[in-house]
mmCIF file of C-alpha atoms and ligand atoms in Angstrom:
data_model
loop_
_atom_site.group_PDB
_atom_site.id
_atom_site.type_symbol
_atom_site.label_atom_id
_atom_site.label_comp_id
_atom_site.label_asym_id
_atom_site.label_seq_id
_atom_site.Cartn_x
_atom_site.Cartn_y
_atom_site.Cartn_z
ATOM 1 C CA MET A 1 -21.957 -2.278 -40.714
ATOM 2 C CA THR A 2 -19.364 -3.587 -38.233
ATOM 3 C CA LEU A 3 -16.423 -1.540 -36.937
ATOM 4 C CA ARG A 4 -13.046 -2.997 -37.928
ATOM 5 C CA VAL A 5 -10.937 -3.394 -34.778
ATOM 6 C CA ALA A 6 -7.344 -4.493 -34.138
ATOM 7 C CA VAL A 7 -5.707 -5.394 -30.821
ATOM 8 C CA ILE A 8 -2.010 -4.617 -30.322
ATOM 9 C CA GLY A 9 -0.520 -6.705 -27.511
ATOM 10 C CA ALA A 10 -3.002 -9.468 -28.307
ATOM 11 C CA ARG A 11 -1.202 -12.233 -26.390
ATOM 12 C CA GLY A 12 -0.852 -10.285 -23.128
ATOM 13 C CA ARG A 13 -2.911 -10.568 -19.954
ATOM 14 C CA ILE A 14 -5.379 -7.822 -20.886
ATOM 15 C CA GLY A 15 -4.821 -8.011 -24.648
ATOM 16 C CA SER A 16 -5.938 -11.659 -24.868
ATOM 17 C CA GLU A 17 -9.108 -10.804 -22.936
ATOM 18 C CA ALA A 18 -9.700 -7.846 -25.280
ATOM 19 C CA VAL A 19 -9.405 -10.129 -28.321
ATOM 20 C CA ARG A 20 -12.166 -12.351 -26.911
ATOM 21 C CA ALA A 21 -14.350 -9.338 -26.034
ATOM 22 C CA VAL A 22 -14.066 -7.832 -29.528
ATOM 23 C CA GLU A 23 -14.747 -11.214 -31.147
ATOM 24 C CA ALA A 24 -17.883 -11.617 -29.020
ATOM 25 C CA ALA A 25 -19.290 -8.156 -29.835
ATOM 26 C CA PRO A 26 -21.806 -8.320 -32.722
ATOM 27 C CA ASP A 27 -21.108 -4.756 -33.881
ATOM 28 C CA LEU A 28 -17.293 -5.205 -33.976
ATOM 29 C CA GLU A 29 -15.026 -7.269 -36.212
ATOM 30 C CA LEU A 30 -11.539 -8.326 -35.093
ATOM 31 C CA VAL A 31 -9.410 -7.746 -38.200
ATOM 32 C CA ALA A 32 -5.895 -8.009 -36.698
ATOM 33 C CA ALA A 33 -4.247 -9.273 -33.515
ATOM 34 C CA LEU A 34 -0.667 -8.048 -33.203
ATOM 35 C CA GLY A 35 2.136 -9.315 -30.942
ATOM 36 C CA ARG A 36 5.609 -7.960 -30.311
ATOM 37 C CA ASP A 37 6.984 -9.446 -33.542
ATOM 38 C CA SER A 38 4.136 -8.287 -35.790
ATOM 39 C CA ASP A 39 4.508 -5.714 -38.535
ATOM 40 C CA LEU A 40 2.462 -2.582 -37.905
ATOM 41 C CA GLY A 41 1.631 -2.659 -41.628
ATOM 42 C CA GLU A 42 -0.840 -5.429 -40.725
ATOM 43 C CA LEU A 43 -3.088 -2.694 -39.332
ATOM 44 C CA THR A 44 -3.392 -0.838 -42.606
ATOM 45 C CA GLY A 45 -3.415 -4.085 -44.598
ATOM 46 C CA ALA A 46 -6.403 -5.277 -42.579
ATOM 47 C CA GLY A 47 -8.196 -1.943 -42.895
ATOM 48 C CA ALA A 48 -8.378 -1.448 -39.107
ATOM 49 C CA GLU A 49 -10.472 1.563 -38.111
ATOM 50 C CA VAL A 50 -9.697 1.344 -34.380
ATOM 51 C CA ALA A 51 -6.660 -0.186 -32.658
ATOM 52 C CA VAL A 52 -6.747 -1.159 -28.990
ATOM 53 C CA GLU A 53 -3.230 -0.622 -27.596
ATOM 54 C CA LEU A 54 -2.369 -2.876 -24.616
ATOM 55 C CA THR A 55 1.380 -3.432 -24.718
ATOM 56 C CA HIS A 56 4.160 -1.874 -22.638
ATOM 57 C CA PRO A 57 5.319 1.663 -21.815
ATOM 58 C CA ASP A 58 8.400 1.037 -24.018
ATOM 59 C CA SER A 59 6.256 0.113 -27.053
ATOM 60 C CA VAL A 60 3.198 2.316 -26.907
ATOM 61 C CA MET A 61 4.597 5.508 -28.471
ATOM 62 C CA ARG A 62 5.834 3.857 -31.664
ATOM 63 C CA ASN A 63 2.472 2.140 -32.112
ATOM 64 C CA LEU A 64 0.484 5.323 -31.546
ATOM 65 C CA GLU A 65 2.650 7.347 -33.916
ATOM 66 C CA PHE A 66 1.967 4.782 -36.654
ATOM 67 C CA CYS A 67 -1.778 4.728 -35.953
ATOM 68 C CA ALA A 68 -2.109 8.518 -35.924
ATOM 69 C CA ALA A 69 -0.108 8.809 -39.158
ATOM 70 C CA ASN A 70 -2.492 6.329 -40.798
ATOM 71 C CA GLY A 71 -5.741 7.769 -39.459
ATOM 72 C CA ILE A 72 -6.432 4.773 -37.191
ATOM 73 C CA HIS A 73 -8.299 5.687 -34.008
ATOM 74 C CA THR A 74 -6.784 4.266 -30.821
ATOM 75 C CA VAL A 75 -8.020 3.121 -27.432
ATOM 76 C CA VAL A 76 -5.039 2.962 -25.099
ATOM 77 C CA GLY A 77 -4.719 1.144 -21.777
ATOM 78 C CA THR A 78 -0.948 1.013 -21.679
ATOM 79 C CA THR A 79 0.627 3.015 -18.874
ATOM 80 C CA GLY A 80 3.641 5.313 -18.635
ATOM 81 C CA TRP A 81 2.049 8.665 -19.488
ATOM 82 C CA THR A 82 4.140 11.792 -18.839
ATOM 83 C CA PRO A 83 3.374 15.387 -19.925
ATOM 84 C CA GLU A 84 6.108 15.056 -22.577
ATOM 85 C CA ARG A 85 4.545 11.906 -24.060
ATOM 86 C CA ILE A 86 1.095 13.483 -24.099
ATOM 87 C CA GLU A 87 2.449 16.519 -25.918
ATOM 88 C CA LEU A 88 4.064 14.315 -28.575
ATOM 89 C CA LEU A 89 0.829 12.372 -29.070
ATOM 90 C CA GLU A 90 -1.208 15.567 -29.339
ATOM 91 C CA GLY A 91 1.169 16.717 -32.080
ATOM 92 C CA TRP A 92 0.651 13.486 -34.050
ATOM 93 C CA LEU A 93 -3.129 13.767 -33.670
ATOM 94 C CA ALA A 94 -3.114 17.425 -34.703
ATOM 95 C CA ALA A 95 -1.387 16.368 -37.915
ATOM 96 C CA SER A 96 -4.118 13.768 -38.529
ATOM 97 C CA PRO A 97 -7.417 15.683 -38.290
ATOM 98 C CA GLY A 98 -10.423 13.528 -37.456
ATOM 99 C CA THR A 99 -8.377 10.822 -35.724
ATOM 100 C CA GLY A 100 -9.213 10.139 -32.084
ATOM 101 C CA THR A 101 -7.312 8.584 -29.183
ATOM 102 C CA LEU A 102 -8.704 7.586 -25.814
ATOM 103 C CA ILE A 103 -6.145 6.997 -23.064
ATOM 104 C CA ALA A 104 -7.754 5.322 -20.068
ATOM 105 C CA PRO A 105 -5.576 4.916 -16.966
ATOM 106 C CA ASN A 106 -8.186 2.352 -15.952
ATOM 107 C CA PHE A 107 -11.066 0.837 -17.947
ATOM 108 C CA SER A 108 -13.015 -0.552 -14.974
ATOM 109 C CA ILE A 109 -16.048 1.380 -13.772
ATOM 110 C CA GLY A 110 -15.106 0.802 -10.125
ATOM 111 C CA ALA A 111 -11.677 2.320 -10.598
ATOM 112 C CA VAL A 112 -13.100 5.327 -12.472
ATOM 113 C CA LEU A 113 -15.566 5.880 -9.619
ATOM 114 C CA THR A 114 -12.766 5.470 -7.046
ATOM 115 C CA MET A 115 -10.919 8.331 -8.720
ATOM 116 C CA GLN A 116 -14.043 10.502 -8.751
ATOM 117 C CA PHE A 117 -14.888 9.768 -5.110
ATOM 118 C CA ALA A 118 -11.290 10.482 -4.091
ATOM 119 C CA GLN A 119 -11.387 13.789 -5.945
ATOM 120 C CA GLN A 120 -14.617 14.646 -4.136
ATOM 121 C CA ALA A 121 -13.221 13.780 -0.675
ATOM 122 C CA ALA A 122 -9.851 15.469 -1.218
ATOM 123 C CA LYS A 123 -10.699 18.901 0.148
ATOM 124 C CA TYR A 124 -12.285 17.630 3.377
ATOM 125 C CA PHE A 125 -9.308 15.738 4.856
ATOM 126 C CA GLU A 126 -5.911 16.984 5.954
ATOM 127 C CA SER A 127 -4.106 13.713 5.200
ATOM 128 C CA VAL A 128 -4.278 11.494 2.145
ATOM 129 C CA GLU A 129 -2.196 8.543 0.954
ATOM 130 C CA VAL A 130 -2.676 6.193 -2.014
ATOM 131 C CA VAL A 131 -1.756 2.505 -1.804
ATOM 132 C CA GLU A 132 -1.868 0.453 -4.996
ATOM 133 C CA LEU A 133 -1.403 -3.325 -5.013
ATOM 134 C CA HIS A 134 -0.750 -5.354 -8.169
ATOM 135 C CA HIS A 135 0.440 -8.720 -9.459
ATOM 136 C CA ASN A 136 4.200 -9.189 -9.483
ATOM 137 C CA ARG A 137 4.561 -9.202 -13.300
ATOM 138 C CA LYS A 138 3.548 -5.539 -13.656
ATOM 139 C CA ALA A 139 5.985 -3.427 -15.696
ATOM 140 C CA ASP A 140 5.774 -0.166 -13.806
ATOM 141 C CA ALA A 141 5.231 1.504 -10.433
ATOM 142 C CA PRO A 142 3.320 3.358 -9.317
ATOM 143 C CA SER A 143 0.374 2.233 -11.426
ATOM 144 C CA GLY A 144 -1.155 4.576 -13.991
ATOM 145 C CA THR A 145 -4.352 4.545 -11.949
ATOM 146 C CA ALA A 146 -2.600 5.521 -8.711
ATOM 147 C CA THR A 147 -0.672 8.270 -10.473
ATOM 148 C CA ARG A 148 -3.872 9.665 -11.977
ATOM 149 C CA THR A 149 -5.701 9.363 -8.648
ATOM 150 C CA ALA A 150 -2.966 11.309 -6.868
ATOM 151 C CA GLN A 151 -2.915 13.978 -9.604
ATOM 152 C CA LEU A 152 -6.699 14.439 -9.342
ATOM 153 C CA ILE A 153 -6.517 14.651 -5.536
ATOM 154 C CA ALA A 154 -3.713 17.202 -5.715
ATOM 155 C CA ALA A 155 -5.626 19.311 -8.254
ATOM 156 C CA ALA A 156 -8.753 19.265 -6.058
ATOM 157 C CA ARG A 157 -6.713 20.318 -3.027
ATOM 158 C CA ASP A 158 -4.991 23.088 -4.980
ATOM 159 C CA ALA A 159 -8.359 24.357 -6.244
ATOM 160 C CA ALA A 160 -9.629 24.488 -2.647
ATOM 161 C CA GLY A 161 -6.542 26.451 -1.580
ATOM 162 C CA LEU A 162 -5.303 23.687 0.725
ATOM 163 C CA PRO A 163 -1.585 23.524 1.454
ATOM 164 C CA ARG A 164 0.445 20.517 0.332
ATOM 165 C CA GLN A 165 0.411 18.075 3.248
ATOM 166 C CA SER A 166 3.518 17.523 5.304
ATOM 167 C CA ASP A 167 4.569 15.437 8.276
ATOM 168 C CA PRO A 168 7.552 15.675 10.622
ATOM 169 C CA THR A 169 9.285 12.555 9.268
ATOM 170 C CA THR A 170 12.944 13.462 8.913
ATOM 171 C CA HIS A 171 14.658 10.105 9.556
ATOM 172 C CA GLY A 172 14.204 6.752 7.850
ATOM 173 C CA LEU A 173 15.021 4.704 4.779
ATOM 174 C CA PRO A 174 14.556 6.332 1.337
ATOM 175 C CA GLY A 175 11.205 5.299 -0.125
ATOM 176 C CA ALA A 176 9.618 4.485 3.217
ATOM 177 C CA ARG A 177 7.057 7.262 2.668
ATOM 178 C CA GLY A 178 6.330 6.169 -0.893
ATOM 179 C CA ALA A 179 6.658 8.114 -4.141
ATOM 180 C CA ASP A 180 5.685 11.793 -4.156
ATOM 181 C CA VAL A 181 3.071 12.386 -6.887
ATOM 182 C CA ASP A 182 2.172 16.091 -6.843
ATOM 183 C CA GLY A 183 2.599 16.073 -3.060
ATOM 184 C CA VAL A 184 0.532 12.922 -2.469
ATOM 185 C CA PRO A 185 2.411 9.851 -1.157
ATOM 186 C CA VAL A 186 1.816 6.801 -3.367
ATOM 187 C CA HIS A 187 2.840 3.330 -2.178
ATOM 188 C CA ALA A 188 3.178 0.334 -4.526
ATOM 189 C CA VAL A 189 2.851 -3.317 -3.446
ATOM 190 C CA ARG A 190 3.703 -6.184 -5.858
ATOM 191 C CA LEU A 191 2.427 -9.600 -4.829
ATOM 192 C CA ARG A 192 1.891 -12.894 -6.652
ATOM 193 C CA GLY A 193 -1.819 -13.746 -6.553
ATOM 194 C CA LEU A 194 -3.068 -10.164 -6.786
ATOM 195 C CA LEU A 195 -4.465 -8.528 -9.927
ATOM 196 C CA ALA A 196 -5.095 -4.773 -9.480
ATOM 197 C CA HIS A 197 -6.231 -3.095 -6.272
ATOM 198 C CA GLN A 198 -6.139 0.390 -4.807
ATOM 199 C CA GLU A 199 -6.877 2.071 -1.493
ATOM 200 C CA VAL A 200 -7.154 5.807 -1.029
ATOM 201 C CA LEU A 201 -6.776 6.650 2.657
ATOM 202 C CA PHE A 202 -8.019 9.961 4.039
ATOM 203 C CA GLY A 203 -7.575 11.155 7.614
ATOM 204 C CA ASP A 204 -8.619 14.098 9.749
ATOM 205 C CA THR A 205 -9.473 14.787 13.381
ATOM 206 C CA GLY A 206 -10.962 11.656 14.907
ATOM 207 C CA GLU A 207 -11.859 9.947 11.632
ATOM 208 C CA THR A 208 -10.528 8.222 8.556
ATOM 209 C CA LEU A 209 -12.102 7.330 5.242
ATOM 210 C CA THR A 210 -10.880 4.448 3.062
ATOM 211 C CA ILE A 211 -11.973 4.078 -0.564
ATOM 212 C CA ARG A 212 -10.976 0.655 -1.867
ATOM 213 C CA HIS A 213 -11.346 -0.942 -5.276
ATOM 214 C CA ASP A 214 -10.452 -4.487 -6.331
ATOM 215 C CA SER A 215 -10.141 -5.768 -9.885
ATOM 216 C CA LEU A 216 -10.545 -9.530 -9.533
ATOM 217 C CA HIS A 217 -10.464 -10.541 -13.207
ATOM 218 C CA HIS A 218 -9.418 -8.862 -16.454
ATOM 219 C CA SER A 219 -13.047 -9.097 -17.619
ATOM 220 C CA CYS A 220 -13.745 -5.959 -15.521
ATOM 221 C CA PHE A 221 -11.836 -3.864 -18.069
ATOM 222 C CA MET A 222 -13.799 -5.081 -21.111
ATOM 223 C CA PRO A 223 -16.977 -2.945 -20.969
ATOM 224 C CA GLY A 224 -14.746 0.143 -20.757
ATOM 225 C CA ILE A 225 -12.613 -0.960 -23.686
ATOM 226 C CA LEU A 226 -15.659 -1.700 -25.844
ATOM 227 C CA LEU A 227 -17.237 1.641 -24.919
ATOM 228 C CA GLY A 228 -13.978 3.361 -25.873
ATOM 229 C CA VAL A 229 -13.844 1.558 -29.226
ATOM 230 C CA ARG A 230 -17.408 2.590 -30.066
ATOM 231 C CA ARG A 231 -17.014 6.213 -28.979
ATOM 232 C CA VAL A 232 -13.479 7.095 -30.092
ATOM 233 C CA THR A 233 -14.353 7.164 -33.789
ATOM 234 C CA GLU A 234 -16.624 10.160 -33.208
ATOM 235 C CA THR A 235 -14.226 11.943 -30.809
ATOM 236 C CA PRO A 236 -11.253 13.439 -32.676
ATOM 237 C CA GLY A 237 -8.105 14.445 -30.795
ATOM 238 C CA LEU A 238 -6.985 13.213 -27.382
ATOM 239 C CA THR A 239 -9.422 12.173 -24.654
ATOM 240 C CA PHE A 240 -7.771 11.352 -21.318
ATOM 241 C CA GLY A 241 -9.886 9.234 -18.966
ATOM 242 C CA LEU A 242 -12.847 6.931 -19.588
ATOM 243 C CA GLU A 243 -15.033 9.218 -17.430
ATOM 244 C CA ASN A 244 -15.300 11.483 -20.487
ATOM 245 C CA PHE A 245 -17.321 8.762 -22.231
ATOM 246 C CA LEU A 246 -19.501 7.937 -19.205
ATOM 247 C CA ASP A 247 -22.622 9.633 -17.905
ATOM 248 C CA LEU A 248 -21.418 10.106 -14.295
HETATM 249 N N1 NDP B 301 -5.983 0.840 -18.465
HETATM 250 C C1 NDP B 301 -6.346 -0.323 -17.913
HETATM 251 O O1 NDP B 301 -7.487 -0.488 -17.452
HETATM 252 C C2 NDP B 301 -5.361 -1.431 -17.854
HETATM 253 C C3 NDP B 301 -4.110 -1.201 -18.286
HETATM 254 N N2 NDP B 301 -3.182 -2.206 -18.261
HETATM 255 C C4 NDP B 301 -1.883 -1.871 -18.824
HETATM 256 O O2 NDP B 301 -1.754 -2.531 -20.068
HETATM 257 C C5 NDP B 301 -0.378 -2.826 -20.324
HETATM 258 C C6 NDP B 301 -0.237 -4.325 -20.593
HETATM 259 O O3 NDP B 301 -0.507 -5.017 -19.388
HETATM 260 P P1 NDP B 301 -0.500 -6.615 -19.339
HETATM 261 O O4 NDP B 301 -1.446 -7.175 -20.338
HETATM 262 O O5 NDP B 301 -0.638 -6.989 -17.932
HETATM 263 O O6 NDP B 301 0.996 -6.924 -19.826
HETATM 264 P P2 NDP B 301 1.529 -8.234 -20.583
HETATM 265 O O7 NDP B 301 3.009 -8.217 -20.443
HETATM 266 O O8 NDP B 301 0.769 -9.434 -20.121
HETATM 267 O O9 NDP B 301 1.104 -7.987 -22.086
HETATM 268 C C7 NDP B 301 1.689 -7.056 -22.934
HETATM 269 C C8 NDP B 301 1.765 -7.705 -24.295
HETATM 270 O O10 NDP B 301 2.191 -6.741 -25.237
HETATM 271 C C9 NDP B 301 3.156 -7.344 -26.076
HETATM 272 N N3 NDP B 301 3.978 -6.311 -26.672
HETATM 273 C C10 NDP B 301 5.013 -5.633 -26.137
HETATM 274 N N4 NDP B 301 5.488 -4.743 -27.028
HETATM 275 C C11 NDP B 301 4.728 -4.875 -28.142
HETATM 276 C C12 NDP B 301 4.720 -4.252 -29.421
HETATM 277 N N5 NDP B 301 5.620 -3.321 -29.739
HETATM 278 N N6 NDP B 301 3.787 -4.638 -30.317
HETATM 279 C C13 NDP B 301 2.901 -5.597 -30.035
HETATM 280 N N7 NDP B 301 2.862 -6.244 -28.853
HETATM 281 C C14 NDP B 301 3.769 -5.880 -27.930
HETATM 282 C C15 NDP B 301 3.901 -8.290 -25.176
HETATM 283 O O11 NDP B 301 4.611 -9.255 -25.905
HETATM 284 P P3 NDP B 301 5.818 -10.075 -25.203
HETATM 285 O O12 NDP B 301 5.127 -10.957 -24.207
HETATM 286 O O13 NDP B 301 6.440 -10.779 -26.327
HETATM 287 O O14 NDP B 301 6.712 -9.051 -24.558
HETATM 288 C C16 NDP B 301 2.756 -8.878 -24.358
HETATM 289 O O15 NDP B 301 2.145 -9.971 -25.004
HETATM 290 C C17 NDP B 301 0.381 -2.323 -19.097
HETATM 291 O O16 NDP B 301 0.860 -1.027 -19.314
HETATM 292 C C18 NDP B 301 -0.693 -2.315 -18.018
HETATM 293 O O17 NDP B 301 -0.413 -1.436 -16.964
HETATM 294 C C19 NDP B 301 -3.479 -3.448 -17.800
HETATM 295 C C20 NDP B 301 -4.719 -3.718 -17.316
HETATM 296 C C21 NDP B 301 -5.763 -2.714 -17.287
HETATM 297 O O1 LIG B 302 -0.798 -3.638 -15.061
HETATM 298 C C1 LIG B 302 -1.971 -3.818 -14.656
HETATM 299 O O2 LIG B 302 -2.388 -4.933 -14.324
HETATM 300 C C2 LIG B 302 -2.868 -2.673 -14.562
HETATM 301 N N1 LIG B 302 -2.448 -1.519 -15.031
HETATM 302 C C3 LIG B 302 -3.173 -0.295 -14.997
HETATM 303 C C4 LIG B 302 -2.482 0.711 -14.093
HETATM 304 O O3 LIG B 302 -1.249 0.760 -14.054
HETATM 305 O O4 LIG B 302 -3.182 1.480 -13.427
HETATM 306 C C5 LIG B 302 -4.630 -0.478 -14.672
HETATM 307 C C6 LIG B 302 -4.897 -1.543 -13.642
HETATM 308 O O5 LIG B 302 -4.417 -1.096 -12.413
HETATM 309 C C7 LIG B 302 -4.225 -2.852 -14.028
#
């Protein structure tokens, strides 16, 4: 028995790679590949059991509302997650018992480990900054991965009773110290030629620690997407982060 899978955002950078990955998986069947102009009814018409959502922060909510209402499980890579959006999604899933959604800020194993290592290091260093670097066609900044990394670092520091970090910078151009994500400065670089990269910089007396991850090709996201597709059908409700499906 194969699992019937659809990809929404099928012509995009990651979506087109996901289409190929699903087609190549013997236990999965690609039953629909939707672009911006497609009718969401194609999902139900094709009998999709799982939809992989890889579109744009402006599109993702409408697509997920439709999927939840129709009992279609979703694996979501699209960024733009706020507490308000998560609450809305949880409401749609609550009204559709048995339906599961995985939101993964990053599907690559290296990025998931980067977040875990950063969380682990967070309480040992006074200073921490996140630098994310992406291709220049990216829709948003900071990246979903950098935002999640900073949130995890901040939570680890709060749990250890560490104060929010501060420095004596009082003069300069707005933005020079990056965006403030839960007290952690996050800097975003956009450069033609890059794909997706992140450095987490830690500093304390006489030493620094740099955790760096580089995504060099969209293929690095595929094992995570396929794992999500296979696991989400047996995981009702919202799961946030691929680490929940990994044995780390
Ligand atoms: N979690 C992860 O590991 C990863 C997440 N991402 C995220 O995935 C998202 C897509 O990234 P990327 O592929 O680079 O972006 P692209 O712009 O290359 O692709 C997005 C695609 O979605 C299409 N699209 C937009 N709205 C809709 C809609 N309502 N229905 C169907 N299709 C739609 C676009 O069509 P059109 O071109 O006509 O606008 C486009 O083909 C981003 O949020 C990105 O941050 C990316 C890589 C990894
Ligand atoms: O837009 C991208 O390319 C990526 N988006 C995700 C993010 O914002 O974190 C994941 C990865 O960084 C690639």
